[in-house]
Coordinates of C-alpha atoms in Angstrom, one line a residue:
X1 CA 184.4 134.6 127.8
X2 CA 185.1 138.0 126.0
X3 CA 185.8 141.1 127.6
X4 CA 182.6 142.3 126.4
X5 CA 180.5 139.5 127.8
X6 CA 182.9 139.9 131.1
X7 CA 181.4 143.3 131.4
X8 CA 178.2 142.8 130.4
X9 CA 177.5 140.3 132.9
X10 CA 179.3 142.2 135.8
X11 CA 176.9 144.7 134.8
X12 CA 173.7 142.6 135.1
X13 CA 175.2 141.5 138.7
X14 CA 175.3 144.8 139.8
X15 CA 171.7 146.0 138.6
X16 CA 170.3 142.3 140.0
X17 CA 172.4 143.5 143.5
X18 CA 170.6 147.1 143.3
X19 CA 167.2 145.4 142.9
X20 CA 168.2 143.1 146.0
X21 CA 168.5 145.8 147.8
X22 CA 164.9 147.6 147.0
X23 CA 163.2 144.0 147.4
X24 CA 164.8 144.1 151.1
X25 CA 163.0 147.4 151.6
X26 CA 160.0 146.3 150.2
X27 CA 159.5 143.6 152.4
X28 CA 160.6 145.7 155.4
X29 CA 157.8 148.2 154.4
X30 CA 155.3 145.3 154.4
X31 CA 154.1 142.1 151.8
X32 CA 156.7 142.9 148.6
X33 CA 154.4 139.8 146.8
X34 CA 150.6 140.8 147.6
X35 CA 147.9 139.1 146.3
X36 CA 144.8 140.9 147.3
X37 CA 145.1 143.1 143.7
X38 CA 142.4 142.6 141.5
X39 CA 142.4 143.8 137.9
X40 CA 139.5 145.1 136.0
X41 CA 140.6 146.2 133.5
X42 CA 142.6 145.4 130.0
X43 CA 144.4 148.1 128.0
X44 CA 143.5 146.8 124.6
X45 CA 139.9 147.4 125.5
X46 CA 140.5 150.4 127.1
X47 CA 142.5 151.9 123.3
X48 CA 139.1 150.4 122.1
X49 CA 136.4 151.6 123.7
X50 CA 138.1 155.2 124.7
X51 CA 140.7 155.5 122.0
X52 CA 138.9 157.8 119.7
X53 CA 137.6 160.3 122.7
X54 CA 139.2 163.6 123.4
X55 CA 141.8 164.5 125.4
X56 CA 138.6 167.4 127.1
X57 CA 136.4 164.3 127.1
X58 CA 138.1 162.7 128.8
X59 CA 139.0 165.1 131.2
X60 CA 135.3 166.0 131.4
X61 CA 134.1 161.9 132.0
X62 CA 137.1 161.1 134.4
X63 CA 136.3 157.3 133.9
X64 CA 137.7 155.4 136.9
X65 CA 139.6 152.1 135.9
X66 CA 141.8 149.5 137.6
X67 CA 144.6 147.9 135.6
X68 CA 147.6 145.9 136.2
X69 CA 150.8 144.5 134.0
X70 CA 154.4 144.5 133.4
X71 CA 156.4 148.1 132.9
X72 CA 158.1 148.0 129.7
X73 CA 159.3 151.5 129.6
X74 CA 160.3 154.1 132.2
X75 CA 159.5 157.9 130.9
X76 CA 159.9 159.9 133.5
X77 CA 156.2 161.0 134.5
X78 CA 155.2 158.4 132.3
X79 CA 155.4 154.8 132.2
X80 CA 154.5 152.4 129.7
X81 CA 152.4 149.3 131.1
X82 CA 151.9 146.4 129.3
X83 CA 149.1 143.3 129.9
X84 CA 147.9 140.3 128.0
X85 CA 146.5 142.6 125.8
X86 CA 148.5 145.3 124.8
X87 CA 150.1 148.6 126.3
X88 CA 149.2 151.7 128.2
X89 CA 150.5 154.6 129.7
X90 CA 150.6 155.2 133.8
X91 CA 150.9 158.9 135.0
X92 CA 153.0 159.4 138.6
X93 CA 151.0 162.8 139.3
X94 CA 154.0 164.3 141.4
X95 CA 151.2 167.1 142.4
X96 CA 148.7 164.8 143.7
X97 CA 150.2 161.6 145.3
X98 CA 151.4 161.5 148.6
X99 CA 155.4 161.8 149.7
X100 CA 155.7 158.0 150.9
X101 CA 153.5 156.8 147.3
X102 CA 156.3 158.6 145.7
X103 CA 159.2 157.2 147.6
X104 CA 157.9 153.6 146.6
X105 CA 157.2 154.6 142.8
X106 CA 161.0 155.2 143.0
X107 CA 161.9 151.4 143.7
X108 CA 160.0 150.9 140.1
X109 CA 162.3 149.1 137.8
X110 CA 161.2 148.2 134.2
X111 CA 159.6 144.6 134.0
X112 CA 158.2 145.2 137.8
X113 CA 154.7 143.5 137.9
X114 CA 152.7 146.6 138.7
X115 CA 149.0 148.0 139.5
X116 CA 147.1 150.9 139.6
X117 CA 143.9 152.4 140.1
X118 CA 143.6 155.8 138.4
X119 CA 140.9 158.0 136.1
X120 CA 141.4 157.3 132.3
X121 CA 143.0 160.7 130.5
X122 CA 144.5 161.3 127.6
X123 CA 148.1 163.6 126.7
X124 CA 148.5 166.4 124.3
X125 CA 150.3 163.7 122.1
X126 CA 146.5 161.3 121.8
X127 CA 148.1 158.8 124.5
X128 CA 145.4 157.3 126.8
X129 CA 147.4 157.0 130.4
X130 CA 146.0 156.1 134.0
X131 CA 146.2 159.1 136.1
X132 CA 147.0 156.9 139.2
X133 CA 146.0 157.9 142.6
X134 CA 146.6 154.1 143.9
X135 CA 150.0 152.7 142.3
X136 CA 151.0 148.9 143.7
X137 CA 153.9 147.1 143.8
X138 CA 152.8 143.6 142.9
X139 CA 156.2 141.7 142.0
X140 CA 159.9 143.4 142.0
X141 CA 161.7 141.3 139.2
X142 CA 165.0 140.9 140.2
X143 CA 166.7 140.7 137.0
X144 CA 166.6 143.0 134.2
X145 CA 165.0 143.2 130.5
X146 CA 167.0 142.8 127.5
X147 CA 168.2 146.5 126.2
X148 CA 164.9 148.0 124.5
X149 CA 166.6 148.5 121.3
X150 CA 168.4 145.3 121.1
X151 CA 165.8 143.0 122.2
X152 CA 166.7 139.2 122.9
X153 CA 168.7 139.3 119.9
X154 CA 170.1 136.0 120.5
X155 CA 168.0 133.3 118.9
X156 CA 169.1 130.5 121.1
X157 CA 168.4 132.5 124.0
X158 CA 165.0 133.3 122.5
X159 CA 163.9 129.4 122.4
X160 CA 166.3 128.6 125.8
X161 CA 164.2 131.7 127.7
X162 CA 160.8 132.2 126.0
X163 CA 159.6 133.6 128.9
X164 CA 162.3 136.6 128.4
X165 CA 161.4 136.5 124.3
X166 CA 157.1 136.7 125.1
X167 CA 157.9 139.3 127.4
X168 CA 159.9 141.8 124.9
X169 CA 159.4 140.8 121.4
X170 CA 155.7 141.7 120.1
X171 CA 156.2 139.2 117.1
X172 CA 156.4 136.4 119.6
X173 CA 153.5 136.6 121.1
X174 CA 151.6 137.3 118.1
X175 CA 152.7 134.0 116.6
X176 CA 151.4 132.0 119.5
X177 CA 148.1 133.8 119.7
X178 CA 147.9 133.2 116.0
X179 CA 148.6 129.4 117.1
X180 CA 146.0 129.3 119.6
X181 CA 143.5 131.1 117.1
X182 CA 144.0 128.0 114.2
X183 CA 143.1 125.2 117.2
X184 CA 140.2 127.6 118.1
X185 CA 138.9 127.3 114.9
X186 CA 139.9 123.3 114.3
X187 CA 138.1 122.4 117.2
X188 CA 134.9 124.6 116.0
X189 CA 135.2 123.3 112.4
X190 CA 135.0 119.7 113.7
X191 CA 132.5 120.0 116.1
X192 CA 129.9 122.0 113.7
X193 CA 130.9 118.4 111.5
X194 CA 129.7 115.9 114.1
X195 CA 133.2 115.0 114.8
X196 CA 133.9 114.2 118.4
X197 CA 136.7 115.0 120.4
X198 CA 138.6 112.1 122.0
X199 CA 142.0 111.4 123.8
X200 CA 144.3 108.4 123.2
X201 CA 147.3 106.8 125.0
X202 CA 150.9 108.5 124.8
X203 CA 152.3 105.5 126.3
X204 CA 152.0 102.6 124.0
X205 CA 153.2 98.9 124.9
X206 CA 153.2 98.9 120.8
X207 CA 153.8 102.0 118.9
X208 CA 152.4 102.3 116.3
X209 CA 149.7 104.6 113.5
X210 CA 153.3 105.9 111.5
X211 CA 156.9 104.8 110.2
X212 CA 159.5 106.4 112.9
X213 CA 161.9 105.4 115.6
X214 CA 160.3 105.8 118.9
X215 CA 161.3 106.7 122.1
X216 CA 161.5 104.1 124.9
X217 CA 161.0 104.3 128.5
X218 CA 159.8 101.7 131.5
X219 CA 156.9 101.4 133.3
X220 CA 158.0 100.7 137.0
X221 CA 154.4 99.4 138.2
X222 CA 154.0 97.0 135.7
X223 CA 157.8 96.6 134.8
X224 CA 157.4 97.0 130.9
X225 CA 158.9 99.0 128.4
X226 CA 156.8 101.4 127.0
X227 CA 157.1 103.5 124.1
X228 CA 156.3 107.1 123.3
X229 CA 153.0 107.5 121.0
X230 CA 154.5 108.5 117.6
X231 CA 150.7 108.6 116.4
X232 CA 147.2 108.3 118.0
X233 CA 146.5 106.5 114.6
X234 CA 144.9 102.8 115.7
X235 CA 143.6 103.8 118.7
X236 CA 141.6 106.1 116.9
X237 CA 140.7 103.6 114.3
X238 CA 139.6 101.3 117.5
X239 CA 137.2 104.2 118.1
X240 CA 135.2 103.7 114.8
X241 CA 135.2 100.1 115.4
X242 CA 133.4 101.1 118.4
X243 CA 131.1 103.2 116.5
X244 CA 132.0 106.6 117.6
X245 CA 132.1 107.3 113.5
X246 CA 134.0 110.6 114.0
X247 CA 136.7 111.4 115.8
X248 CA 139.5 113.8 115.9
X249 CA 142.4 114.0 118.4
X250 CA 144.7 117.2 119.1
X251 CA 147.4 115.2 120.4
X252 CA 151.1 115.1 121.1
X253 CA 154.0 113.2 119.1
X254 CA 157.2 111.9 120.0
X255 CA 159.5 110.4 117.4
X256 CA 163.4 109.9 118.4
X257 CA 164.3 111.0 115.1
X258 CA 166.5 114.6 113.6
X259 CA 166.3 118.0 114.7
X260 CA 165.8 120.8 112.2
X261 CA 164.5 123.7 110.9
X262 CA 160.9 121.8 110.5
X263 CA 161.3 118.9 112.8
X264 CA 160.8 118.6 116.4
X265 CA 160.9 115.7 118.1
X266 CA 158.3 116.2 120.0
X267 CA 155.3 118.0 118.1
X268 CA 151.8 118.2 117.9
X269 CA 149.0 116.6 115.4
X270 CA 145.4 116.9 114.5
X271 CA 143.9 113.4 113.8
X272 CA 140.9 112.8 112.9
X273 CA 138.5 109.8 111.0
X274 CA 135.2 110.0 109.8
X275 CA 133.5 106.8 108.8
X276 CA 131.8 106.3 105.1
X277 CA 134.4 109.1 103.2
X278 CA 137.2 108.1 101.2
X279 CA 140.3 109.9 100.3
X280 CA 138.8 112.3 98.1
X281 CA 136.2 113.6 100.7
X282 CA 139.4 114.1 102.8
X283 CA 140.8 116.5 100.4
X284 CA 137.8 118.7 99.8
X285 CA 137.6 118.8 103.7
X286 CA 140.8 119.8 104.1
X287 CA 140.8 122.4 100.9
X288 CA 137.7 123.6 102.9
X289 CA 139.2 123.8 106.7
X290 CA 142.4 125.6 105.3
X291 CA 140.8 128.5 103.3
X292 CA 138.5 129.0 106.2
X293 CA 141.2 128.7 108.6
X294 CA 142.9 131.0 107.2
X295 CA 139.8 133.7 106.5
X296 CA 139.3 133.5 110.1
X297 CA 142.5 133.7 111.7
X298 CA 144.3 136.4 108.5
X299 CA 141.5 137.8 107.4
X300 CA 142.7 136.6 103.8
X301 CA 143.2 133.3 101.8
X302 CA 146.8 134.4 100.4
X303 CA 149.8 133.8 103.1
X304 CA 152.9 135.5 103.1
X305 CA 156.1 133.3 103.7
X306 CA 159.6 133.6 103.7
X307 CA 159.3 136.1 100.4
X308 CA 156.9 133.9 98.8
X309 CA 152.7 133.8 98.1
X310 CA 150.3 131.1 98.9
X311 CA 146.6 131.0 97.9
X312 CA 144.7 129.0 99.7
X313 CA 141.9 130.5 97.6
X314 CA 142.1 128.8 94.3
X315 CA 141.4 125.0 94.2
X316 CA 144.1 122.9 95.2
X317 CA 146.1 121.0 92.6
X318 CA 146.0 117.4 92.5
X319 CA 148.8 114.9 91.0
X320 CA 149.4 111.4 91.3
X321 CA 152.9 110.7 92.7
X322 CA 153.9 109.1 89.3
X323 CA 152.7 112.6 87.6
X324 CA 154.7 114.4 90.2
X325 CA 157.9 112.5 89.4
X326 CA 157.5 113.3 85.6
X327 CA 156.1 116.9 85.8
X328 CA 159.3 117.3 87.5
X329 CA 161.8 115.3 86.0
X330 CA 161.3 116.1 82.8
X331 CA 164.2 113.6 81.6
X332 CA 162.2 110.7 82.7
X333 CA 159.7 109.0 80.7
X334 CA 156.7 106.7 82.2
X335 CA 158.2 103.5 80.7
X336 CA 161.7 104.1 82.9
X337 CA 159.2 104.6 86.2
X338 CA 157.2 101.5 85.4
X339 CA 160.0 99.0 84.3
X340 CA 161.4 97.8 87.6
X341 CA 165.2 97.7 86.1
X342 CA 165.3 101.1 84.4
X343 CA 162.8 102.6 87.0
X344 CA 166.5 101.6 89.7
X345 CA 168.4 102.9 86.9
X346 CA 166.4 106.6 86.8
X347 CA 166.4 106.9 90.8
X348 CA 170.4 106.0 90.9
X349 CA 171.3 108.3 88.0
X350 CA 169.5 111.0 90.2
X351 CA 171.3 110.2 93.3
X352 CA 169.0 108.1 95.5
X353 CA 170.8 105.1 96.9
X354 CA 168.9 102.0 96.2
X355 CA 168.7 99.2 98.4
X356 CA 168.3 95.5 97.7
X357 CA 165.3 94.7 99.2
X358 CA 163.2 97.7 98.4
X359 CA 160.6 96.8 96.2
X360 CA 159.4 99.5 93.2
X361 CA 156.9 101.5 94.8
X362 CA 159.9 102.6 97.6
X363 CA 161.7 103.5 94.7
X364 CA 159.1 105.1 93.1
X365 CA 159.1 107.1 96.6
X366 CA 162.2 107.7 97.2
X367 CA 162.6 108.9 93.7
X368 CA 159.7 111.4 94.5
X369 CA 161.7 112.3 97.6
X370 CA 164.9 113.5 96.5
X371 CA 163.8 115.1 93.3
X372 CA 160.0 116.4 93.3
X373 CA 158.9 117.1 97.3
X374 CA 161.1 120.3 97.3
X375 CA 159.3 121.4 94.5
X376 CA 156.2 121.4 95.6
X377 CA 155.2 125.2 96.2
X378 CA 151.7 124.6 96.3
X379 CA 149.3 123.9 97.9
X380 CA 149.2 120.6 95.9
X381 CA 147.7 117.2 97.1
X382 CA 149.9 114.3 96.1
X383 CA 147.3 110.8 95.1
X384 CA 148.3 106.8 94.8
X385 CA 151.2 106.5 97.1
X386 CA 152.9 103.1 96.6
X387 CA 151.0 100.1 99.1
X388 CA 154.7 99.1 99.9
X389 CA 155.4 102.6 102.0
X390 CA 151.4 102.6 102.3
X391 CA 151.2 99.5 105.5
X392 CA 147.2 101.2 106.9
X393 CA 146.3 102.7 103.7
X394 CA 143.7 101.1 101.6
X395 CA 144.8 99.5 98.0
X396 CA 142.9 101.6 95.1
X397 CA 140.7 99.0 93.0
X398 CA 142.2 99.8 89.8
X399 CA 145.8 99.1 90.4
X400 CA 146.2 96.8 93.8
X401 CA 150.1 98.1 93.6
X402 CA 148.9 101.9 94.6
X403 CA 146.9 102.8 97.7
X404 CA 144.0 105.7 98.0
X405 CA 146.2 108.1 99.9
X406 CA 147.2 111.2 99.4
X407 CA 149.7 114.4 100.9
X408 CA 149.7 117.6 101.3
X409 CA 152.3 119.8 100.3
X410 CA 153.0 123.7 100.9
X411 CA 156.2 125.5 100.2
X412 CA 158.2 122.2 99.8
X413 CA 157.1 120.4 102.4
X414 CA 154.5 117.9 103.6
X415 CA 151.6 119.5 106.1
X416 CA 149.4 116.7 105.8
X417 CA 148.8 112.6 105.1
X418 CA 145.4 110.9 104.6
X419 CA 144.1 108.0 103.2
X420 CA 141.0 106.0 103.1
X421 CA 141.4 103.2 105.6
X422 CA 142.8 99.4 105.2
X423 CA 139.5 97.7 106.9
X424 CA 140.5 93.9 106.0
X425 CA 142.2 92.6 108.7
X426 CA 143.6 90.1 106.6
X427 CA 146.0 92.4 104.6
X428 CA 146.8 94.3 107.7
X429 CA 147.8 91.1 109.0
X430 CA 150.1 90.6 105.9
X431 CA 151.6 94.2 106.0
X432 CA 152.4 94.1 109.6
X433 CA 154.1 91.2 109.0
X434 CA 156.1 92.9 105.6
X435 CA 157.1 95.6 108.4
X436 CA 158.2 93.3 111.0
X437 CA 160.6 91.4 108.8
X438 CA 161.7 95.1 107.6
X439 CA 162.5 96.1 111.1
X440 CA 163.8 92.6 111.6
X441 CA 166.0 93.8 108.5
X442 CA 167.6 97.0 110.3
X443 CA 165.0 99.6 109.7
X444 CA 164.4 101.2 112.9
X445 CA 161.3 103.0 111.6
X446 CA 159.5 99.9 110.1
X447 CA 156.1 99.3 112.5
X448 CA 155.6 95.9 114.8
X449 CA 152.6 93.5 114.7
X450 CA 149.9 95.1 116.8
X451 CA 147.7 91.5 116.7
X452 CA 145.0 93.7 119.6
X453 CA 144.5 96.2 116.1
X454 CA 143.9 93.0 113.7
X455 CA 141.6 92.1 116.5
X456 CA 139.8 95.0 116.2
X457 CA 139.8 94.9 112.3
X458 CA 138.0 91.8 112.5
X459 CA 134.9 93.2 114.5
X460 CA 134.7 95.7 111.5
X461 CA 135.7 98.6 110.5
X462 CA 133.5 100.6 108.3
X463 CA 134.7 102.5 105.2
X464 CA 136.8 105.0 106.8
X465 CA 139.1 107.8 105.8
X466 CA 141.5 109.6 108.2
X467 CA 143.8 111.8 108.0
X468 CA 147.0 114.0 110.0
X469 CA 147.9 117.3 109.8
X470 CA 151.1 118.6 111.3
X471 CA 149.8 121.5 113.1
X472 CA 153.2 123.0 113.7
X473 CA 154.4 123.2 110.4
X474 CA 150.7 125.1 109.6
X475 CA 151.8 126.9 111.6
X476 CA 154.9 128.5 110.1
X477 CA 153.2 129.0 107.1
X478 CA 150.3 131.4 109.0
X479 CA 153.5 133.1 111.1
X480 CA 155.8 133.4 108.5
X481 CA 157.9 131.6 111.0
X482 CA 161.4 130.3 108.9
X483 CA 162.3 127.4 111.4
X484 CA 159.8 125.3 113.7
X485 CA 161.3 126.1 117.1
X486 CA 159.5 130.0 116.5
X487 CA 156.2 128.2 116.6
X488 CA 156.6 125.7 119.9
X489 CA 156.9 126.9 123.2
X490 CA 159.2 125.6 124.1
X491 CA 161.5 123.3 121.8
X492 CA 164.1 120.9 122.4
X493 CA 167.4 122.1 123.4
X494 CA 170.5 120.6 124.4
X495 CA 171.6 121.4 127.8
X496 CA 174.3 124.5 127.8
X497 CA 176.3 122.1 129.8
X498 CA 176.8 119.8 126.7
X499 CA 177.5 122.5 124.4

């Protein structure tokens, strides 16, 4: 430890040891942790509704009001209080409250949980403050807030302490309001559509609905292993079978897979399928849902990230991935990408590794991987992925070797997959058995034979589309977040122990 984080944290100890000391008189003074105080009023609607009055109207209406919230700063006769909402100003009217009300406002510390009953005023300066004639103690914190001017200004700290981070840094909580504002509106959207909402397993004797590495665990009751969802996908796909036509999950992910600046173990997806659609209708819905999404929650189609511009306002782009890879390579020709020798050739001489058993279309892929997803500002849909890394998509009828699917990109990176359903039970018999002898090949990700899914598949599964959107990654882009642990709660971390 350095000298300066010696002192530092001697420091702390000695303010946590000073409020020790004023919780023990609290409590000999009576309850230090009430709970009999009942706010009734919020300071961002109290800057609405009386923000624009006078400081002699206010004097004039003396408004009674009831408030309660965390102080944030400590200005002498003034302190700042902040709620859920926003921030206010408490007086201590030395003149008018009694000796003993005064000797407990001096055991106030910044981030004490106070509350106070009070007539609304305003100062000289156009502050509105609570001239409080009935200050409580609710909860004396017992450590102290980050320095006001320095903040949390350790980003690991941020994500290890959120709690500390939502408490001090306005930005924060914005983000996650801005969060809960998009699943607002999702959830609306999809219910206006006939879509219902519905909730799937997370433990899976079979994982399956994507391509990843899942995380194991064991069922003690039934002694079983059990695996981690990694997608709600055929469950929800069992739904239609059952005729509910529409569904749509907000549902947590867990794939054992790397951690980085937009990947999160454990993460959260919206779902959904709507029988008789295809592909395309999935793509005008989601073209729809983002540019009202973002009209709703912004106020504006364009979003600002990281430096750069996005309009969500123009009609989306839309490219085959065998365009992509030529738009974008423009030393490559369409003969090289559909010749299965030079089409190797092309994705070595760009620095994919190619593997023996891969077939063209995951060359094709990984060719549109490592050279063209990067590229993809945006927002673009990319059409006809390869059946071979397509196992639940349907095959388009003009070329059995390409499925109707399609992803979104934004900024580089895929938001979104869709596709219009595989509903013949006997190719999604013969494509979970391609994937098993995959896995039985050393690929970790590849998916296992769920024969209770062909089951279903052969009651019927109507023409279906259905799509998943990576909700945290949507995120960023609305928050101008740069790294996918400022838009979760609480992301993974390792413990400080094994540092």
């Amino acid at each position: 430890m350095t000298e300066e984080a010696h002192n530092a944290l001697q420091e702390e100890n000695q303010l946590i040891a000073q409020r020790r000391e004023k919780l023990e008189a609290l409590k000999a003074s009576g309850n230090a942790y009430p709970s009999d105080f009942r706010r009734e009023h919020y300071a961002a609607d109290l800057q609405a509704e009386y923000g624009d009055k006078t400081k002699e109207e206010l004097a004039e209406l003396q408004i009674p009001v009831c408030v309660a919230g965390r102080i944030m700063l400590n200005r002498g006769a003034f302190m700042v209080m902040q709620d859920m909402t926003g921030r206010i100003q408490l007086y201590v009217n030395r003149k008018a409250l009694d000796k003993d009300t005064l000797g407990q406002l001096k055991k106030w510390d910044m981030g004490d949980w106070v509350g106070a009953r009070g007539t609304l005023q305003k100062s000289g300066k156009g502050d509105l403050y609570v001239d409080m004639s009935e200050p409580r103690m609710l909860n004396k914190t017992l450590r102290p807030l980050p320095e006001k001017h320095k903040g949390l200004a350790d980003q690991e700290a941020k994500y290890r302490q959120r709690y500390v981070d939502l408490i001090v840094n306005e930005k924060t909580r914005d983000a996650f309001q801005i969060r809960a504002r998009m699943i607002e509106f999702i959830r609306a959207y999809f219910s206006e559509r006939r879509f219902m909402e519905v909730e799937t397993p997370m433990l899976q004797v079979i994982p399956g609905g994507a391509t990843a590495r899942p995380f194991i665990t064991h069922h003690n009751a039934m002694d079983i292993d059990m695996y981690l969802r990694i997608a709600p996908e055929l469950y929800l796909k069992r739904l239609v079978v059952g005729g509910l036509e529409r569904v749509f999950e907000i549902n947590r992910n867990f794939r054992n897979e790397g951690v980085s600046t937009r990947h999160n173990p454990e993460f959260t997806m919206l779902e959904f399928y709507q029988a008789f659609a295809d592909y395309r209708d999935l793509m005008d819905l989601t073209e729809d849902m983002l540019r009202g999404m973002a009209r709703s929650v912004l106020g504006s189609t364009t979003l600002s990230y990281q430096g750069e511009e996005y309009d969500l306002g123009q009609p989306f782009e839309r490219l085959s991935m065998e365009d992509a890879v030529l738009k974008y390579n423009a030393d490559l020709t369409l003969d090289e990408l559909t010749d299965s020798a030079r089409l190797r050739a092309a994705a070595q001489r760009k620095g994919v590794s190619v593997k023996a058993p891969w077939g063209d279309g995951k060359v094709l892929t990984e060719l549109f991987e490592h050279t063209v997803e990067e590229q993809l500002q945006g927002p673009v849909f990319i059409t006809r992925y390869p059946a071979e890394v397509s196992p639940l998509a349907r095959r388009c009828d003009d070329d059995p070797s390409v499925t109707d699917r399609f992803e979104f990109f934004l900024g580089g990176r895929e938001v979104a997959n869709g596709f219009s359903e595989l509903n013949d039970p006997l190719d999604q018999a013969e494509r979970f058995k391609a994937q098993v002898a995959e896995k039985e090949a050393g690929d970790d990700e590849a998916m296992f034979y769920d024969e209770d899914f062909v089951t279903a598949l052969e009651y019927g599964l109507p023409p279906t589309a259905g799509e998943g959107i990576g909700i945290d990654r949507l995120v960023m882009f609305f928050t101008d977040a740069p790294t996918i642990k400022d838009v979760i709660l609480f992301p993974h971390m390792k413990p400080r122990s094994q540092i």
